[in-house]
Tab-separated table of C-alpha atoms in Angstrom:
chain	number	residue	atom	x	y	z
A	1170	MET	CA	-0.023	-0.031	-0.083
A	1171	SER	CA	3.167	2.308	0.421
A	1172	ALA	CA	4.044	2.102	-3.236
A	1173	ARG	CA	3.563	5.081	-5.279
A	1174	ILE	CA	1.357	4.767	-8.457
A	1175	GLY	CA	2.113	6.436	-11.687
A	1176	PHE	CA	-0.775	6.815	-14.262
A	1177	LEU	CA	0.117	7.602	-17.827
A	1178	GLY	CA	-2.732	8.561	-20.283
A	1179	LEU	CA	-5.784	10.534	-18.830
A	1180	GLY	CA	-8.408	10.018	-21.808
A	1181	ASN	CA	-11.929	8.645	-21.504
A	1182	MET	CA	-10.868	5.506	-19.684
A	1183	GLY	CA	-7.684	6.614	-18.080
A	1184	ALA	CA	-9.008	9.576	-16.304
A	1185	PRO	CA	-11.909	7.834	-14.419
A	1186	MET	CA	-9.489	5.014	-13.566
A	1187	ALA	CA	-6.751	7.441	-12.208
A	1188	LYS	CA	-9.562	9.466	-10.237
A	1189	ARG	CA	-10.164	6.337	-8.114
A	1190	LEU	CA	-6.440	6.353	-7.114
A	1191	LEU	CA	-6.324	9.908	-5.849
A	1192	ASP	CA	-6.510	8.766	-2.310
A	1193	TRP	CA	-3.961	5.896	-2.778
A	1194	PRO	CA	-1.703	5.837	0.475
A	1195	GLY	CA	1.422	5.937	-1.511
A	1196	GLY	CA	0.321	8.912	-3.556
A	1197	LEU	CA	-0.379	9.382	-7.272
A	1198	ALA	CA	1.623	10.965	-10.140
A	1199	VAL	CA	-0.020	11.588	-13.414
A	1200	CYS	CA	1.318	12.179	-17.019
A	1201	ASP	CA	-0.671	13.464	-19.976
A	1202	MET	CA	0.478	15.733	-22.926
A	1203	ARG	CA	-2.795	17.845	-22.522
A	1204	PRO	CA	-2.694	20.309	-19.576
A	1205	GLU	CA	-6.447	20.304	-19.468
A	1206	ALA	CA	-6.425	16.661	-18.726
A	1207	VAL	CA	-3.821	16.985	-16.005
A	1208	GLU	CA	-5.362	20.022	-14.285
A	1209	PRO	CA	-8.224	18.301	-12.353
A	1210	PHE	CA	-5.518	15.822	-10.730
A	1211	LEU	CA	-3.418	18.644	-9.809
A	1212	ALA	CA	-6.177	20.389	-8.071
A	1213	ALA	CA	-7.159	17.108	-6.296
A	1214	GLY	CA	-3.638	16.824	-4.971
A	1215	ALA	CA	-1.821	14.390	-7.311
A	1216	GLU	CA	1.732	15.211	-8.710
A	1217	ALA	CA	2.104	15.921	-12.584
A	1218	VAL	CA	5.164	15.058	-14.360
A	1219	ALA	CA	6.135	16.057	-17.917
A	1220	SER	CA	7.387	12.572	-19.396
A	1221	ALA	CA	7.128	8.775	-18.820
A	1222	ALA	CA	10.617	8.719	-17.762
A	1223	GLU	CA	9.870	11.242	-15.085
A	1224	LEU	CA	6.973	9.290	-13.962
A	1225	ALA	CA	8.899	6.035	-13.773
A	1226	GLY	CA	11.560	7.873	-11.656
A	1227	GLN	CA	8.860	8.383	-8.979
A	1228	ALA	CA	6.543	5.480	-9.159
A	1229	ALA	CA	6.783	1.652	-8.168
A	1230	ILE	CA	3.723	0.783	-10.237
A	1231	ILE	CA	2.762	2.469	-13.675
A	1232	SER	CA	-0.388	2.255	-15.226
A	1233	ILE	CA	-0.593	3.059	-18.976
A	1234	THR	CA	-3.692	3.717	-21.089
A	1235	VAL	CA	-2.698	5.168	-24.438
A	1236	VAL	CA	-4.172	4.352	-27.873
A	1237	ASN	CA	-2.198	1.648	-29.573
A	1238	ASP	CA	0.922	-0.551	-29.673
A	1239	ALA	CA	2.892	2.093	-31.244
A	1240	GLN	CA	2.200	4.631	-28.430
A	1241	VAL	CA	2.779	1.821	-25.785
A	1242	ARG	CA	6.261	1.112	-27.251
A	1243	ASP	CA	7.208	4.736	-27.123
A	1244	VAL	CA	6.172	5.512	-23.606
A	1245	ILE	CA	8.097	2.193	-22.597
A	1246	THR	CA	11.262	2.071	-24.648
A	1247	GLY	CA	11.392	5.616	-26.309
A	1248	PRO	CA	13.871	8.250	-25.384
A	1249	GLU	CA	11.733	9.650	-22.733
A	1250	GLY	CA	10.270	6.370	-21.850
A	1251	VAL	CA	9.652	4.412	-18.745
A	1252	LEU	CA	12.799	2.293	-19.046
A	1253	ARG	CA	15.292	5.250	-19.163
A	1254	THR	CA	14.580	5.762	-15.347
A	1255	ALA	CA	12.603	2.845	-13.799
A	1256	ALA	CA	14.179	1.006	-10.913
A	1257	PRO	CA	14.512	-2.699	-10.903
A	1258	GLY	CA	11.250	-4.103	-9.374
A	1259	THR	CA	9.119	-1.538	-11.002
A	1260	VAL	CA	5.922	-3.032	-12.374
A	1261	VAL	CA	4.561	-1.588	-15.658
A	1262	ALA	CA	0.707	-2.438	-16.293
A	1263	VAL	CA	-0.453	-2.016	-19.940
A	1264	HIS	CA	-4.213	-1.481	-19.988
A	1265	SER	CA	-4.355	-0.574	-23.616
A	1266	THR	CA	-5.634	-3.342	-25.936
A	1267	ILE	CA	-2.686	-4.114	-27.947
A	1268	SER	CA	-1.296	-7.256	-29.712
A	1269	ASP	CA	-0.303	-10.048	-27.292
A	1270	ARG	CA	2.918	-10.337	-29.314
A	1271	THR	CA	3.737	-6.699	-28.571
A	1272	ALA	CA	3.056	-7.432	-24.763
A	1273	GLU	CA	5.397	-10.431	-24.829
A	1274	GLU	CA	8.209	-8.473	-26.597
A	1275	LEU	CA	7.985	-5.398	-24.371
A	1276	ALA	CA	8.057	-7.753	-21.419
A	1277	ALA	CA	11.291	-9.407	-22.433
A	1278	VAL	CA	12.755	-5.912	-22.979
A	1279	CYS	CA	11.590	-4.715	-19.509
A	1280	GLY	CA	12.993	-7.847	-18.107
A	1281	GLU	CA	16.477	-6.985	-19.248
A	1282	HIS	CA	16.050	-3.941	-16.973
A	1283	GLY	CA	14.798	-5.868	-14.080
A	1284	VAL	CA	11.285	-4.329	-14.685
A	1285	GLU	CA	8.078	-6.465	-14.805
A	1286	LEU	CA	5.374	-5.708	-17.458
A	1287	VAL	CA	1.975	-6.831	-17.103
A	1288	ASP	CA	-0.667	-6.772	-19.822
A	1289	ALA	CA	-3.733	-5.743	-18.111
A	1290	PRO	CA	-6.608	-4.971	-20.506
A	1291	ILE	CA	-9.825	-3.745	-19.077
A	1292	SER	CA	-13.429	-4.269	-19.749
A	1293	GLY	CA	-16.384	-2.233	-18.610
A	1294	GLY	CA	-15.948	1.051	-20.293
A	1295	ALA	CA	-15.723	4.449	-18.770
A	1296	PRO	CA	-18.942	3.961	-16.751
A	1297	GLY	CA	-17.477	0.892	-15.141
A	1298	ALA	CA	-14.181	2.942	-14.316
A	1299	THR	CA	-16.250	5.629	-12.761
A	1300	ARG	CA	-18.025	3.146	-10.522
A	1301	GLY	CA	-14.927	1.122	-9.787
A	1302	ALA	CA	-16.576	-1.913	-11.560
A	1303	LEU	CA	-14.222	-2.755	-14.215
A	1304	ALA	CA	-13.040	-6.216	-15.111
A	1305	VAL	CA	-9.193	-6.369	-15.431
A	1306	MET	CA	-7.384	-9.395	-17.087
A	1307	VAL	CA	-3.865	-9.693	-15.939
A	1308	GLY	CA	-1.016	-11.451	-17.864
A	1309	GLY	CA	2.146	-11.594	-15.962
A	1310	SER	CA	4.127	-13.361	-13.014
A	1311	ALA	CA	2.379	-14.378	-9.929
A	1312	VAL	CA	4.451	-11.875	-7.986
A	1313	ALA	CA	3.641	-8.845	-10.272
A	1314	PHE	CA	-0.057	-9.932	-10.033
A	1315	GLU	CA	0.125	-9.659	-6.280
A	1316	GLN	CA	1.782	-6.328	-6.535
A	1317	VAL	CA	-0.874	-4.873	-8.774
A	1318	ARG	CA	-4.057	-6.380	-7.093
A	1319	GLU	CA	-4.531	-3.780	-4.546
A	1320	PRO	CA	-4.357	-0.601	-6.609
A	1321	PHE	CA	-6.362	-2.241	-9.543
A	1322	GLY	CA	-8.899	-2.967	-6.936
A	1323	ARG	CA	-9.721	0.715	-6.590
A	1324	PHE	CA	-11.200	0.846	-10.134
A	1325	ALA	CA	-12.071	-2.733	-10.851
A	1326	ASP	CA	-14.251	-5.299	-8.842
A	1327	LEU	CA	-12.993	-8.220	-10.949
A	1328	ILE	CA	-9.422	-8.798	-11.466
A	1329	VAL	CA	-8.362	-12.076	-13.100
A	1330	HIS	CA	-4.835	-13.696	-13.316
A	1331	ALA	CA	-5.240	-14.967	-17.003
A	1332	GLY	CA	-1.736	-16.478	-16.924
A	1333	PRO	CA	1.823	-15.383	-18.118
A	1334	VAL	CA	2.332	-12.160	-19.992
A	1335	GLY	CA	0.240	-11.971	-23.189
A	1336	ALA	CA	-2.564	-14.127	-21.660
A	1337	GLY	CA	-4.527	-10.925	-20.462
A	1338	THR	CA	-4.602	-9.680	-23.898
A	1339	ARG	CA	-5.683	-12.775	-25.417
A	1340	MET	CA	-8.455	-13.117	-22.890
A	1341	LYS	CA	-9.520	-9.424	-23.818
A	1342	LEU	CA	-9.509	-10.371	-27.522
A	1343	ALA	CA	-11.744	-13.242	-26.849
A	1344	ARG	CA	-14.077	-11.153	-24.728
A	1345	ASN	CA	-14.194	-8.627	-27.495
A	1346	LEU	CA	-14.923	-11.171	-30.039
A	1347	LEU	CA	-17.822	-12.063	-28.440
A	1348	HIS	CA	-18.698	-8.323	-27.902
A	1349	PHE	CA	-18.482	-7.258	-31.621
A	1350	VAL	CA	-19.940	-10.379	-32.985
A	1351	SER	CA	-22.897	-9.800	-30.809
A	1352	PHE	CA	-23.032	-6.223	-32.254
A	1353	THR	CA	-23.001	-7.571	-35.742
A	1354	ALA	CA	-25.876	-9.976	-34.828
A	1355	ALA	CA	-27.878	-7.054	-33.424
A	1356	THR	CA	-27.565	-5.148	-36.613
A	1357	GLU	CA	-28.906	-8.344	-38.390
A	1358	ALA	CA	-31.822	-8.542	-35.876
A	1359	GLN	CA	-32.659	-4.847	-36.603
A	1360	ARG	CA	-32.713	-5.535	-40.213
A	1361	LEU	CA	-35.094	-8.389	-39.703
A	1362	ALA	CA	-37.302	-6.241	-37.307
A	1363	GLU	CA	-37.245	-3.133	-39.759
A	1364	ALA	CA	-38.396	-5.421	-42.624
A	1365	ALA	CA	-41.157	-6.782	-40.254
A	1366	GLY	CA	-42.421	-3.096	-39.467
A	1367	LEU	CA	-41.350	-3.113	-35.920
A	1368	ASP	CA	-40.331	-0.419	-33.696
A	1369	LEU	CA	-36.613	-0.764	-33.278
A	1370	THR	CA	-36.346	1.329	-30.332
A	1371	ALA	CA	-38.787	-0.895	-28.548
A	1372	LEU	CA	-36.865	-3.873	-29.668
A	1373	GLY	CA	-33.815	-2.362	-28.149
A	1374	LYS	CA	-35.590	-1.931	-24.898
A	1375	VAL	CA	-36.646	-5.587	-24.790
A	1376	VAL	CA	-32.989	-6.887	-25.479
A	1377	ARG	CA	-31.428	-4.741	-22.757
A	1378	HIS	CA	-34.203	-5.903	-20.229
A	1379	SER	CA	-33.909	-9.521	-20.935
A	1380	ASP	CA	-30.205	-9.624	-21.085
A	1381	ALA	CA	-30.034	-7.836	-17.661
A	1382	VAL	CA	-32.114	-10.778	-16.360
A	1383	THR	CA	-30.635	-13.664	-18.382
A	1384	GLY	CA	-26.996	-12.387	-18.344
A	1385	GLY	CA	-26.795	-12.590	-22.241
A	1386	PRO	CA	-24.293	-14.797	-23.902
A	1387	GLY	CA	-22.152	-15.049	-20.625
A	1388	ALA	CA	-24.940	-17.156	-19.308
A	1389	ILE	CA	-23.864	-20.208	-21.258
A	1390	MET	CA	-19.959	-19.568	-20.572
A	1391	LEU	CA	-19.942	-21.929	-17.437
A	1392	ARG	CA	-17.934	-24.987	-18.612
A	1393	ASP	CA	-14.207	-25.210	-18.341
A	1394	THR	CA	-13.679	-26.752	-21.768
A	1395	THR	CA	-15.323	-26.586	-25.154
A	1396	ALA	CA	-15.216	-30.404	-25.562
A	1397	PRO	CA	-18.135	-32.476	-26.625
A	1398	ILE	CA	-20.219	-33.281	-23.515
A	1399	GLN	CA	-20.373	-36.922	-22.601
A	1400	ASP	CA	-23.307	-38.838	-21.460
A	1401	GLY	CA	-24.043	-38.474	-17.734
A	1402	ASP	CA	-22.523	-34.940	-17.720
A	1403	PHE	CA	-24.524	-32.636	-15.668
A	1404	TRP	CA	-24.409	-30.124	-18.526
A	1405	LEU	CA	-25.783	-32.336	-21.072
A	1406	PRO	CA	-29.382	-31.870	-20.596
A	1407	ILE	CA	-29.272	-28.298	-19.721
A	1408	LEU	CA	-27.293	-27.370	-23.067
A	1409	ARG	CA	-29.206	-29.748	-25.145
A	1410	HIS	CA	-32.327	-27.701	-23.988
A	1411	VAL	CA	-30.546	-24.457	-24.816
A	1412	ARG	CA	-29.706	-25.879	-28.428
A	1413	ASP	CA	-33.133	-27.167	-28.992
A	1414	LEU	CA	-34.695	-23.671	-28.204
A	1415	GLY	CA	-32.211	-21.854	-30.120
A	1416	GLU	CA	-32.540	-24.047	-33.243
A	1417	LYS	CA	-36.380	-23.542	-33.002
A	1418	ASP	CA	-36.202	-19.769	-32.824
A	1419	LEU	CA	-33.289	-19.338	-35.372
A	1420	SER	CA	-35.308	-21.434	-37.814
A	1421	LEU	CA	-38.445	-19.523	-37.241
A	1422	ALA	CA	-36.430	-16.138	-37.708
A	1423	LEU	CA	-34.923	-17.588	-40.919
A	1424	GLU	CA	-38.247	-18.342	-42.340
A	1425	LEU	CA	-39.510	-14.972	-41.438
A	1426	GLY	CA	-36.381	-13.532	-43.211
A	1427	GLU	CA	-37.070	-15.483	-46.382
A	1428	ARG	CA	-40.544	-14.345	-46.484
A	1429	LEU	CA	-39.567	-10.671	-46.083
A	1430	GLY	CA	-36.555	-11.046	-48.379
A	1431	THR	CA	-33.919	-10.260	-45.614
A	1432	ALA	CA	-30.805	-12.261	-45.785
A	1433	LEU	CA	-29.779	-13.359	-42.371
A	1434	PRO	CA	-26.147	-14.926	-42.754
A	1435	LEU	CA	-25.377	-14.861	-39.057
A	1436	ALA	CA	-28.429	-16.758	-38.145
A	1437	GLU	CA	-27.772	-19.156	-40.834
A	1438	SER	CA	-24.355	-19.868	-39.577
A	1439	ALA	CA	-25.749	-19.894	-35.887
A	1440	LEU	CA	-28.183	-22.450	-36.600
A	1441	GLU	CA	-25.495	-24.679	-38.102
A	1442	ARG	CA	-23.044	-24.163	-35.261
A	1443	LEU	CA	-24.995	-23.712	-32.243
A	1444	GLY	CA	-25.353	-27.364	-31.062
A	1445	PRO	CA	-21.598	-28.274	-31.864
A	1446	GLY	CA	-20.467	-25.158	-30.267
A	1447	LEU	CA	-22.490	-26.100	-27.225
A	1448	GLY	CA	-20.728	-29.422	-27.143
A	1449	VAL	CA	-23.936	-31.419	-27.725
A	1450	GLY	CA	-24.146	-31.896	-31.411
A	1451	THR	CA	-26.689	-30.654	-34.056
A	1452	GLY	CA	-30.325	-31.034	-33.102
A	1453	THR	CA	-33.264	-32.430	-35.442
A	1454	ILE	CA	-34.297	-28.820	-36.542
A	1455	ALA	CA	-30.854	-27.826	-37.845
A	1456	SER	CA	-30.176	-31.398	-39.346
A	1457	GLU	CA	-33.552	-31.171	-41.092
A	1458	ARG	CA	-32.722	-27.864	-42.610
A	1459	GLN	CA	-29.285	-28.929	-43.610
A	1460	SER	CA	-30.742	-32.014	-45.500
A	1461	ALA	CA	-33.649	-30.163	-47.213
């Protein structure tokens, strides 16, 4: 709790995260190239510094929230980067969503200086950061994970040790694959609803309401493997039921789309892949459609 925290990047995500560290017992130092981003932190008692190197000279744990791989590389290895001044034992946490290979490469470079890097991407957006309700997926050593757990707990209420460096990013990419494929499915559902003459805003209200109750796609992510489910397994009847309901509803939606002349390629793929993806095989409805 006595380690000083450095926070670099005070944008839409970084600012609400850093605000929750203002009363950190070891103190907070911040860095951003925009004076208007720094000013509220100065007024609240944090110290402002001019560069990543200056920040690393003062902080034992450094959180980085910049835009992309190139910016992460620059603030860590550049002429005024963290590694110019970071003491051995410093932990550098990259919250930006970057390539897992970039995280591994930078961790190796940091290791040459006795500095530990963790890739620690976040999920939950600015509202989650403001409430202290982010999820953080950490890739790094067990020692580094223990060092960052307390400060991360200020802006996150779920902190997962995903594995070695790179694992945090890989978990974030898997999570966001679901996120944006779901968004794409939402656009397909809206096209079907629009073709059917429905109120799209009302449909959106129904989706948000029911997802809040059921948990959305995460409700089926409870097994520790994607392997086919064997007879006698607790999950077999449950996920067969999910498959059967899904195949019925997807089939009906596809029939509606055909009548309305609205292509539903994601629904076609989902009908084919739902059962095998759940580990319970293709059901009767999908089998009959495929053979028709």
